[in-house]
Amino acid sequence: MRALRLKEWKSEPELVEVPDPTPGPGQVVVRIGGAGACHSDLHLMDEFEPGTMPWNPPFTLGHENAGWVHALGDGVTGLSVGQPVAVFGAWGCGTCARCRVGVDPYCENPSAAPVPSGGGGLGLDGGMAEFELVPDARHVVPLPEGLDPAEAAPLTDAGLTPYHAIRRSWPKLPPGSTAVMIGVGGLGHVGVQILKATTAARVIAVDTRAEALRLAEECGADRTVTSGPAAAEEIRDATGGRGADVVLDFVGTDTTLALGVAAARTVGDLTIVGIGGGTLGVSFFSVPYEVSIATTYWGSRPELVEVLDLGARGLVRPKTTTFALGGALDAYRQMRDGTLEGRAVIVP
Ligand SMILES: [Zn+2]
Ligand SMILES: [Zn+2]
């Protein structure tokens, strides 16, 4: 089969011919119907180096995958060949306290996982290929009626990551509250839809790019703010001076983190999802009282089931551009240039 492989750090991936995978006991091979191209893949190609992660190339890219069950290993029950499925992308040890409740991204025994702190497309072979080997059937989640694999693929990361970040703040988002989404890219625009579908909060979207703000409006944002020196003031004005109950930073640079603090309301949440590498000095007087600052990474398997339900019911629909496997490098190029709208999905 053909696969888009990252052969070494700081290099462009290459489309090459590799053997078809075969499932061992307890494993599943999925025929890929969609593999999302994630902004974090650019970090893999451009910035990561030996020692950044506990794993190294070569591996096939693509950590956002869905398709159809193609082959089942010995002992796998409850799935049938041809069944449409999504792949839960973080592959932990399966037995620690976190993995047992489906929170594999926070696995506490990573040395017992198929690869420490990774998954398909992150140290092991992912879905930018005709087939993907999933090392444990528990990561294969049946798709609900009404959702095809190409639509489901981006929900496994671009949907699941903002869903997890938003879900934990639900108690702070009653009617009358305000949520601020900083960064309306592949994840942020889905986040706006999730906020609208699951809370009654007013949603303010912030980005530097006019077309991203247009996309935010399309996704239901109540108000858009252009990122810049006046943004915090604008958010405070829009909230009667109080600030935003929940700020979700999908960029994570010094600038956006400072904006997040300046825009947050007392007792609010500032949740950092973007891996922009910025830092934030926290001291008693530097943030509004009782603001909780947290990072989140990906989401849980039960949450993926919930996101797929939102997708199947049409409440959350990532905006996507489809590329063939041979066009995957174009997709990343457009992402790098900032000309890609929404999420790129590779359909092999
Ligand atoms: Zn990702
Ligand atoms: Zn674990």
mmCIF file of C-alpha atoms and ligand atoms in Angstrom:
data_model
loop_
_atom_site.group_PDB
_atom_site.id
_atom_site.type_symbol
_atom_site.label_atom_id
_atom_site.label_comp_id
_atom_site.label_asym_id
_atom_site.label_seq_id
_atom_site.Cartn_x
_atom_site.Cartn_y
_atom_site.Cartn_z
ATOM 1 C CA MET A 1 0.000 0.000 0.000
ATOM 2 C CA ARG A 2 0.982 3.644 -0.232
ATOM 3 C CA ALA A 3 1.753 5.580 2.941
ATOM 4 C CA LEU A 4 2.875 9.127 3.744
ATOM 5 C CA ARG A 5 5.874 8.595 5.966
ATOM 6 C CA LEU A 6 7.995 10.907 8.056
ATOM 7 C CA LYS A 7 11.410 9.336 7.657
ATOM 8 C CA GLU A 8 13.410 11.639 9.933
ATOM 9 C CA TRP A 9 12.974 14.768 12.032
ATOM 10 C CA LYS A 10 13.095 18.134 10.223
ATOM 11 C CA SER A 11 12.184 16.698 6.856
ATOM 12 C CA GLU A 12 9.251 16.602 4.460
ATOM 13 C CA PRO A 13 7.248 13.379 4.614
ATOM 14 C CA GLU A 14 7.362 11.097 1.562
ATOM 15 C CA LEU A 15 4.717 9.027 -0.151
ATOM 16 C CA VAL A 16 6.190 5.528 -0.368
ATOM 17 C CA GLU A 17 5.158 1.929 -0.920
ATOM 18 C CA VAL A 18 5.030 -0.230 2.261
ATOM 19 C CA PRO A 19 3.657 -3.719 3.024
ATOM 20 C CA ASP A 20 -0.043 -3.995 3.944
ATOM 21 C CA PRO A 21 -0.422 -4.457 7.720
ATOM 22 C CA THR A 22 -1.833 -7.687 9.148
ATOM 23 C CA PRO A 23 -3.522 -7.798 12.563
ATOM 24 C CA GLY A 24 -2.020 -9.789 15.437
ATOM 25 C CA PRO A 25 -4.148 -11.118 18.307
ATOM 26 C CA GLY A 26 -6.500 -8.431 19.664
ATOM 27 C CA GLN A 27 -5.611 -6.031 16.843
ATOM 28 C CA VAL A 28 -7.654 -4.505 14.021
ATOM 29 C CA VAL A 29 -6.714 -3.269 10.567
ATOM 30 C CA VAL A 30 -8.853 -0.330 9.437
ATOM 31 C CA ARG A 31 -9.231 0.588 5.763
ATOM 32 C CA ILE A 32 -8.844 4.360 5.897
ATOM 33 C CA GLY A 33 -11.770 6.456 4.692
ATOM 34 C CA GLY A 34 -10.389 9.742 5.995
ATOM 35 C CA ALA A 35 -7.231 10.956 7.727
ATOM 36 C CA GLY A 36 -7.134 14.528 9.003
ATOM 37 C CA ALA A 37 -4.024 16.674 8.551
ATOM 38 C CA CYS A 38 -3.269 18.351 11.856
ATOM 39 C CA HIS A 39 -1.292 21.503 12.534
ATOM 40 C CA SER A 40 0.755 19.531 15.045
ATOM 41 C CA ASP A 41 2.081 17.464 12.117
ATOM 42 C CA LEU A 42 3.875 20.631 10.981
ATOM 43 C CA HIS A 43 5.572 20.808 14.370
ATOM 44 C CA LEU A 44 6.608 17.162 13.874
ATOM 45 C CA MET A 45 8.129 17.969 10.478
ATOM 46 C CA ASP A 46 9.658 21.350 11.273
ATOM 47 C CA GLU A 47 10.680 21.523 14.925
ATOM 48 C CA PHE A 48 10.842 18.166 16.665
ATOM 49 C CA GLU A 49 14.272 16.611 17.047
ATOM 50 C CA PRO A 50 15.773 13.624 18.836
ATOM 51 C CA GLY A 51 14.749 13.882 22.487
ATOM 52 C CA THR A 52 11.644 16.040 21.930
ATOM 53 C CA MET A 53 9.424 12.972 22.277
ATOM 54 C CA PRO A 54 10.132 9.491 23.637
ATOM 55 C CA TRP A 55 9.775 8.185 20.048
ATOM 56 C CA ASN A 56 11.352 8.898 16.686
ATOM 57 C CA PRO A 57 10.671 8.480 12.953
ATOM 58 C CA PRO A 58 10.201 6.640 10.724
ATOM 59 C CA PHE A 59 6.407 6.309 10.938
ATOM 60 C CA THR A 60 3.340 6.994 8.808
ATOM 61 C CA LEU A 61 1.682 10.328 9.630
ATOM 62 C CA GLY A 62 -2.011 10.806 10.442
ATOM 63 C CA HIS A 63 -3.411 10.677 14.012
ATOM 64 C CA GLU A 64 -6.989 11.615 13.083
ATOM 65 C CA ASN A 65 -8.509 8.613 11.386
ATOM 66 C CA ALA A 66 -11.705 6.810 10.478
ATOM 67 C CA GLY A 67 -12.610 4.112 7.976
ATOM 68 C CA TRP A 68 -13.998 0.595 7.828
ATOM 69 C CA VAL A 69 -12.923 -2.537 9.677
ATOM 70 C CA HIS A 70 -10.781 -4.443 7.166
ATOM 71 C CA ALA A 71 -9.351 -7.366 9.145
ATOM 72 C CA LEU A 72 -9.716 -8.615 12.713
ATOM 73 C CA GLY A 73 -6.979 -10.331 14.724
ATOM 74 C CA ASP A 74 -7.602 -13.447 16.802
ATOM 75 C CA GLY A 75 -9.859 -12.889 19.760
ATOM 76 C CA VAL A 76 -11.443 -9.634 18.591
ATOM 77 C CA THR A 77 -15.200 -9.701 19.105
ATOM 78 C CA GLY A 78 -17.953 -7.122 18.700
ATOM 79 C CA LEU A 79 -16.689 -5.709 15.399
ATOM 80 C CA SER A 80 -17.373 -6.923 11.880
ATOM 81 C CA VAL A 81 -15.501 -6.524 8.617
ATOM 82 C CA GLY A 82 -16.866 -3.553 6.637
ATOM 83 C CA GLN A 83 -18.212 -1.774 9.705
ATOM 84 C CA PRO A 84 -17.563 2.009 9.707
ATOM 85 C CA VAL A 85 -15.395 3.046 12.653
ATOM 86 C CA ALA A 86 -13.360 5.887 14.065
ATOM 87 C CA VAL A 87 -9.915 5.304 15.561
ATOM 88 C CA PHE A 88 -9.285 6.706 19.033
ATOM 89 C CA GLY A 89 -5.809 8.075 18.451
ATOM 90 C CA ALA A 90 -4.008 8.092 21.821
ATOM 91 C CA TRP A 91 -2.784 4.619 22.652
ATOM 92 C CA GLY A 92 -1.914 4.191 26.336
ATOM 93 C CA CYS A 93 -1.027 1.101 28.375
ATOM 94 C CA GLY A 94 -4.684 0.106 28.734
ATOM 95 C CA THR A 95 -4.501 -0.877 32.391
ATOM 96 C CA CYS A 96 -3.539 2.192 34.476
ATOM 97 C CA ALA A 97 -6.198 4.258 36.273
ATOM 98 C CA ARG A 98 -6.369 6.797 33.434
ATOM 99 C CA CYS A 99 -6.499 4.289 30.575
ATOM 100 C CA ARG A 100 -9.186 2.264 32.391
ATOM 101 C CA VAL A 101 -11.579 5.197 32.091
ATOM 102 C CA GLY A 102 -10.519 5.909 28.501
ATOM 103 C CA VAL A 103 -8.163 8.799 29.252
ATOM 104 C CA ASP A 104 -5.258 7.272 27.356
ATOM 105 C CA PRO A 105 -3.662 10.682 26.576
ATOM 106 C CA TYR A 106 -2.797 10.895 30.285
ATOM 107 C CA CYS A 107 -1.574 7.290 30.597
ATOM 108 C CA GLU A 108 0.427 6.860 33.816
ATOM 109 C CA ASN A 109 2.416 3.869 32.629
ATOM 110 C CA PRO A 110 3.573 5.018 29.200
ATOM 111 C CA SER A 111 6.463 2.540 29.080
ATOM 112 C CA ALA A 112 3.823 -0.233 28.847
ATOM 113 C CA ALA A 113 2.006 1.473 25.935
ATOM 114 C CA PRO A 114 2.612 0.479 22.279
ATOM 115 C CA VAL A 115 4.762 3.599 22.114
ATOM 116 C CA PRO A 116 5.255 5.935 25.113
ATOM 117 C CA SER A 117 2.981 9.023 24.948
ATOM 118 C CA GLY A 118 2.004 8.524 21.324
ATOM 119 C CA GLY A 119 -0.212 6.564 18.994
ATOM 120 C CA GLY A 120 -0.842 6.044 15.315
ATOM 121 C CA GLY A 121 0.792 8.903 13.429
ATOM 122 C CA LEU A 122 2.698 9.854 16.582
ATOM 123 C CA GLY A 123 5.570 7.429 16.787
ATOM 124 C CA LEU A 124 3.671 4.479 15.299
ATOM 125 C CA ASP A 125 2.139 4.165 11.840
ATOM 126 C CA GLY A 126 -0.957 6.341 11.425
ATOM 127 C CA GLY A 127 -3.730 6.753 8.904
ATOM 128 C CA MET A 128 -2.182 8.593 5.956
ATOM 129 C CA ALA A 129 -2.155 5.309 4.106
ATOM 130 C CA GLU A 130 -4.622 2.875 2.645
ATOM 131 C CA PHE A 131 -4.732 0.845 5.877
ATOM 132 C CA GLU A 132 -3.889 1.430 9.532
ATOM 133 C CA LEU A 133 -2.969 -1.202 12.099
ATOM 134 C CA VAL A 134 -4.709 -0.447 15.412
ATOM 135 C CA PRO A 135 -2.842 -2.325 18.161
ATOM 136 C CA ASP A 136 -5.862 -2.884 20.409
ATOM 137 C CA ALA A 137 -9.524 -3.263 19.424
ATOM 138 C CA ARG A 138 -10.553 -0.959 22.301
ATOM 139 C CA HIS A 139 -9.358 2.027 20.217
ATOM 140 C CA VAL A 140 -11.848 1.232 17.441
ATOM 141 C CA VAL A 141 -15.130 3.094 18.003
ATOM 142 C CA PRO A 142 -18.143 2.223 15.804
ATOM 143 C CA LEU A 143 -19.585 5.191 13.912
ATOM 144 C CA PRO A 144 -23.183 6.142 14.610
ATOM 145 C CA GLU A 145 -25.713 6.155 11.767
ATOM 146 C CA GLY A 146 -25.436 9.281 9.625
ATOM 147 C CA LEU A 147 -21.690 9.817 9.775
ATOM 148 C CA ASP A 148 -19.295 8.578 7.118
ATOM 149 C CA PRO A 149 -15.570 8.038 7.794
ATOM 150 C CA ALA A 150 -14.346 11.133 5.918
ATOM 151 C CA GLU A 151 -16.675 13.273 8.067
ATOM 152 C CA ALA A 152 -15.820 11.385 11.238
ATOM 153 C CA ALA A 153 -12.014 11.527 10.880
ATOM 154 C CA PRO A 154 -11.537 15.176 11.936
ATOM 155 C CA LEU A 155 -13.854 14.633 14.890
ATOM 156 C CA THR A 156 -11.269 12.307 16.488
ATOM 157 C CA ASP A 157 -8.881 15.207 17.139
ATOM 158 C CA ALA A 158 -10.130 18.526 15.732
ATOM 159 C CA GLY A 159 -13.472 17.646 17.379
ATOM 160 C CA LEU A 160 -12.354 15.678 20.428
ATOM 161 C CA THR A 161 -9.641 18.090 21.591
ATOM 162 C CA PRO A 162 -11.886 21.188 21.829
ATOM 163 C CA TYR A 163 -14.752 19.021 23.122
ATOM 164 C CA HIS A 164 -12.652 17.856 26.064
ATOM 165 C CA ALA A 165 -11.415 21.395 26.760
ATOM 166 C CA ILE A 166 -14.959 22.776 26.687
ATOM 167 C CA ARG A 167 -16.691 19.899 28.522
ATOM 168 C CA ARG A 168 -14.582 20.308 31.658
ATOM 169 C CA SER A 169 -15.716 23.964 31.854
ATOM 170 C CA TRP A 170 -19.440 23.328 31.313
ATOM 171 C CA PRO A 171 -20.311 24.301 34.935
ATOM 172 C CA LYS A 172 -18.842 27.758 34.246
ATOM 173 C CA LEU A 173 -20.868 28.272 31.069
ATOM 174 C CA PRO A 174 -24.490 28.792 32.140
ATOM 175 C CA PRO A 175 -26.817 31.208 30.302
ATOM 176 C CA GLY A 176 -25.408 34.716 30.607
ATOM 177 C CA SER A 177 -21.815 33.541 30.556
ATOM 178 C CA THR A 178 -19.210 34.233 27.889
ATOM 179 C CA ALA A 179 -16.705 31.900 26.292
ATOM 180 C CA VAL A 180 -13.764 33.225 24.290
ATOM 181 C CA MET A 181 -12.177 31.090 21.614
ATOM 182 C CA ILE A 182 -8.695 32.313 20.656
ATOM 183 C CA GLY A 183 -7.595 30.883 17.307
ATOM 184 C CA VAL A 184 -10.225 29.792 14.802
ATOM 185 C CA GLY A 185 -8.259 27.221 12.819
ATOM 186 C CA GLY A 186 -8.770 23.498 12.348
ATOM 187 C CA LEU A 187 -9.669 22.954 16.005
ATOM 188 C CA GLY A 188 -10.990 26.365 16.993
ATOM 189 C CA HIS A 189 -13.771 26.526 14.420
ATOM 190 C CA VAL A 190 -15.049 23.147 15.624
ATOM 191 C CA GLY A 191 -14.748 24.449 19.186
ATOM 192 C CA VAL A 192 -17.086 27.327 18.328
ATOM 193 C CA GLN A 193 -19.647 24.810 17.034
ATOM 194 C CA ILE A 194 -19.248 22.677 20.167
ATOM 195 C CA LEU A 195 -19.747 25.695 22.440
ATOM 196 C CA LYS A 196 -22.930 26.585 20.554
ATOM 197 C CA ALA A 197 -24.193 22.977 20.534
ATOM 198 C CA THR A 198 -23.522 22.167 24.197
ATOM 199 C CA THR A 199 -23.760 25.445 26.157
ATOM 200 C CA ALA A 200 -25.843 28.601 26.283
ATOM 201 C CA ALA A 201 -22.773 30.818 26.577
ATOM 202 C CA ARG A 202 -22.188 33.771 24.291
ATOM 203 C CA VAL A 203 -19.229 32.943 22.114
ATOM 204 C CA ILE A 204 -16.558 35.479 21.178
ATOM 205 C CA ALA A 205 -14.024 34.305 18.599
ATOM 206 C CA VAL A 206 -10.582 35.912 18.310
ATOM 207 C CA ASP A 207 -8.147 35.561 15.443
ATOM 208 C CA THR A 208 -5.703 37.689 13.475
ATOM 209 C CA ARG A 209 -7.115 36.624 10.095
ATOM 210 C CA ALA A 210 -10.327 38.086 8.653
ATOM 211 C CA GLU A 211 -11.230 34.817 6.914
ATOM 212 C CA ALA A 212 -10.897 32.904 10.184
ATOM 213 C CA LEU A 213 -13.295 35.357 11.813
ATOM 214 C CA ARG A 214 -15.729 34.850 8.919
ATOM 215 C CA LEU A 215 -15.500 31.102 9.497
ATOM 216 C CA ALA A 216 -16.183 31.680 13.207
ATOM 217 C CA GLU A 217 -19.351 33.590 12.302
ATOM 218 C CA GLU A 218 -20.416 30.767 9.988
ATOM 219 C CA CYS A 219 -19.915 28.377 12.909
ATOM 220 C CA GLY A 220 -22.201 30.471 15.118
ATOM 221 C CA ALA A 221 -19.907 32.845 16.993
ATOM 222 C CA ASP A 222 -21.937 35.698 18.490
ATOM 223 C CA ARG A 223 -19.119 38.148 18.075
ATOM 224 C CA THR A 224 -15.681 38.264 16.531
ATOM 225 C CA VAL A 225 -12.669 40.244 17.688
ATOM 226 C CA THR A 226 -9.513 40.883 15.720
ATOM 227 C CA SER A 227 -6.477 39.908 17.751
ATOM 228 C CA GLY A 228 -4.377 42.926 18.684
ATOM 229 C CA PRO A 229 -3.669 45.420 21.434
ATOM 230 C CA ALA A 230 -7.358 46.394 21.738
ATOM 231 C CA ALA A 231 -8.745 42.840 21.891
ATOM 232 C CA ALA A 232 -8.865 42.452 25.683
ATOM 233 C CA GLU A 233 -10.604 45.809 26.049
ATOM 234 C CA GLU A 234 -13.137 44.821 23.403
ATOM 235 C CA ILE A 235 -13.909 41.556 25.214
ATOM 236 C CA ARG A 236 -14.275 43.375 28.547
ATOM 237 C CA ASP A 237 -16.630 45.900 26.939
ATOM 238 C CA ALA A 238 -18.693 43.103 25.424
ATOM 239 C CA THR A 239 -19.068 41.499 28.858
ATOM 240 C CA GLY A 240 -20.085 44.593 30.813
ATOM 241 C CA GLY A 241 -16.517 44.928 32.122
ATOM 242 C CA ARG A 242 -16.563 41.501 33.795
ATOM 243 C CA GLY A 243 -14.500 39.493 31.347
ATOM 244 C CA ALA A 244 -14.970 36.015 29.936
ATOM 245 C CA ASP A 245 -15.976 33.099 32.144
ATOM 246 C CA VAL A 246 -13.957 30.701 30.044
ATOM 247 C CA VAL A 247 -11.066 31.501 27.712
ATOM 248 C CA LEU A 248 -9.878 28.723 25.421
ATOM 249 C CA ASP A 249 -6.490 29.463 23.897
ATOM 250 C CA PHE A 250 -5.965 27.346 20.799
ATOM 251 C CA VAL A 251 -2.765 29.199 19.876
ATOM 252 C CA GLY A 252 -0.694 29.311 23.054
ATOM 253 C CA THR A 253 1.825 32.046 22.278
ATOM 254 C CA ASP A 254 3.012 34.743 24.699
ATOM 255 C CA THR A 255 0.588 37.159 23.032
ATOM 256 C CA THR A 256 -2.492 34.965 23.221
ATOM 257 C CA LEU A 257 -1.789 33.829 26.788
ATOM 258 C CA ALA A 258 -1.473 37.479 27.861
ATOM 259 C CA LEU A 259 -4.757 38.210 26.083
ATOM 260 C CA GLY A 260 -6.364 35.254 27.863
ATOM 261 C CA VAL A 261 -5.415 36.612 31.291
ATOM 262 C CA ALA A 262 -6.448 40.141 30.365
ATOM 263 C CA ALA A 263 -9.839 38.891 29.149
ATOM 264 C CA ALA A 264 -10.630 36.397 31.949
ATOM 265 C CA ARG A 265 -13.275 36.971 34.597
ATOM 266 C CA THR A 266 -12.674 36.189 38.288
ATOM 267 C CA VAL A 267 -13.277 32.482 39.022
ATOM 268 C CA GLY A 268 -12.964 31.833 35.301
ATOM 269 C CA ASP A 269 -11.056 29.183 33.428
ATOM 270 C CA LEU A 270 -8.111 29.836 31.133
ATOM 271 C CA THR A 271 -7.478 26.646 29.216
ATOM 272 C CA ILE A 272 -4.374 26.310 27.063
ATOM 273 C CA VAL A 273 -4.783 23.909 24.163
ATOM 274 C CA GLY A 274 -2.474 25.422 21.539
ATOM 275 C CA ILE A 275 1.139 24.290 21.550
ATOM 276 C CA GLY A 276 2.505 27.687 20.486
ATOM 277 C CA GLY A 277 5.225 27.481 23.129
ATOM 278 C CA GLY A 278 4.416 30.728 24.938
ATOM 279 C CA THR A 279 4.782 31.169 28.675
ATOM 280 C CA LEU A 280 2.704 32.934 31.268
ATOM 281 C CA GLY A 281 3.989 34.279 34.561
ATOM 282 C CA VAL A 282 1.501 33.488 37.314
ATOM 283 C CA SER A 283 1.567 35.302 40.647
ATOM 284 C CA PHE A 284 -1.008 36.342 43.228
ATOM 285 C CA PHE A 285 -1.722 39.670 41.545
ATOM 286 C CA SER A 286 -1.041 38.804 37.915
ATOM 287 C CA VAL A 287 -4.297 36.995 37.167
ATOM 288 C CA PRO A 288 -7.875 37.774 38.217
ATOM 289 C CA TYR A 289 -8.810 36.105 41.532
ATOM 290 C CA GLU A 290 -9.496 32.384 41.399
ATOM 291 C CA VAL A 291 -8.881 31.970 37.697
ATOM 292 C CA SER A 292 -7.946 28.356 37.021
ATOM 293 C CA ILE A 293 -5.253 27.873 34.429
ATOM 294 C CA ALA A 294 -4.883 24.451 32.853
ATOM 295 C CA THR A 295 -3.487 22.763 29.815
ATOM 296 C CA THR A 296 -5.469 20.000 28.161
ATOM 297 C CA TYR A 297 -4.321 17.381 25.707
ATOM 298 C CA TRP A 298 -6.703 15.543 23.355
ATOM 299 C CA GLY A 299 -9.714 13.845 25.020
ATOM 300 C CA SER A 300 -11.087 10.566 26.316
ATOM 301 C CA ARG A 301 -12.663 7.631 24.530
ATOM 302 C CA PRO A 302 -16.110 8.220 26.134
ATOM 303 C CA GLU A 303 -15.891 11.837 24.969
ATOM 304 C CA LEU A 304 -15.129 10.632 21.427
ATOM 305 C CA VAL A 305 -18.416 8.686 21.498
ATOM 306 C CA GLU A 306 -20.185 11.925 22.491
ATOM 307 C CA VAL A 307 -18.470 13.980 19.777
ATOM 308 C CA LEU A 308 -19.393 11.397 17.135
ATOM 309 C CA ASP A 309 -23.016 11.697 18.289
ATOM 310 C CA LEU A 310 -22.867 15.489 17.843
ATOM 311 C CA GLY A 311 -21.413 14.891 14.383
ATOM 312 C CA ALA A 312 -24.006 12.311 13.344
ATOM 313 C CA ARG A 313 -26.809 14.671 14.377
ATOM 314 C CA GLY A 314 -25.327 17.519 12.351
ATOM 315 C CA LEU A 315 -24.714 19.681 15.416
ATOM 316 C CA VAL A 316 -20.960 19.705 14.842
ATOM 317 C CA ARG A 317 -19.606 19.608 11.302
ATOM 318 C CA PRO A 318 -15.939 20.441 10.782
ATOM 319 C CA LYS A 319 -15.360 22.448 7.639
ATOM 320 C CA THR A 320 -13.099 20.286 5.517
ATOM 321 C CA THR A 321 -11.153 20.316 2.293
ATOM 322 C CA THR A 322 -10.540 16.865 0.813
ATOM 323 C CA PHE A 323 -7.250 15.759 -0.727
ATOM 324 C CA ALA A 324 -6.161 12.445 -2.262
ATOM 325 C CA LEU A 325 -3.214 10.697 -0.628
ATOM 326 C CA GLY A 326 -1.011 12.047 -3.430
ATOM 327 C CA GLY A 327 -2.130 15.576 -2.495
ATOM 328 C CA ALA A 328 -1.297 15.303 1.201
ATOM 329 C CA LEU A 329 1.867 17.385 0.829
ATOM 330 C CA ASP A 330 -0.229 20.108 -0.829
ATOM 331 C CA ALA A 331 -2.539 20.049 2.169
ATOM 332 C CA TYR A 332 0.366 20.645 4.545
ATOM 333 C CA ARG A 333 1.750 23.338 2.247
ATOM 334 C CA GLN A 334 -1.577 25.190 2.312
ATOM 335 C CA MET A 335 -1.685 24.794 6.091
ATOM 336 C CA ARG A 336 1.795 26.241 6.408
ATOM 337 C CA ASP A 337 0.890 29.159 4.100
ATOM 338 C CA GLY A 338 -2.295 29.836 6.047
ATOM 339 C CA THR A 339 -4.457 29.410 2.930
ATOM 340 C CA LEU A 340 -6.224 26.238 4.078
ATOM 341 C CA GLU A 341 -9.763 26.826 5.291
ATOM 342 C CA GLY A 342 -10.916 24.484 8.029
ATOM 343 C CA ARG A 343 -9.484 20.986 8.168
ATOM 344 C CA ALA A 344 -7.698 19.039 5.422
ATOM 345 C CA VAL A 345 -8.900 15.441 5.198
ATOM 346 C CA ILE A 346 -6.869 12.956 3.178
ATOM 347 C CA VAL A 347 -9.080 10.374 1.477
ATOM 348 C CA PRO A 348 -6.823 7.585 0.152
HETATM 349 ZN ZN ZN B 1 -3.708 16.738 16.105
HETATM 350 ZN ZN ZN B 2 -2.179 3.758 30.894
#
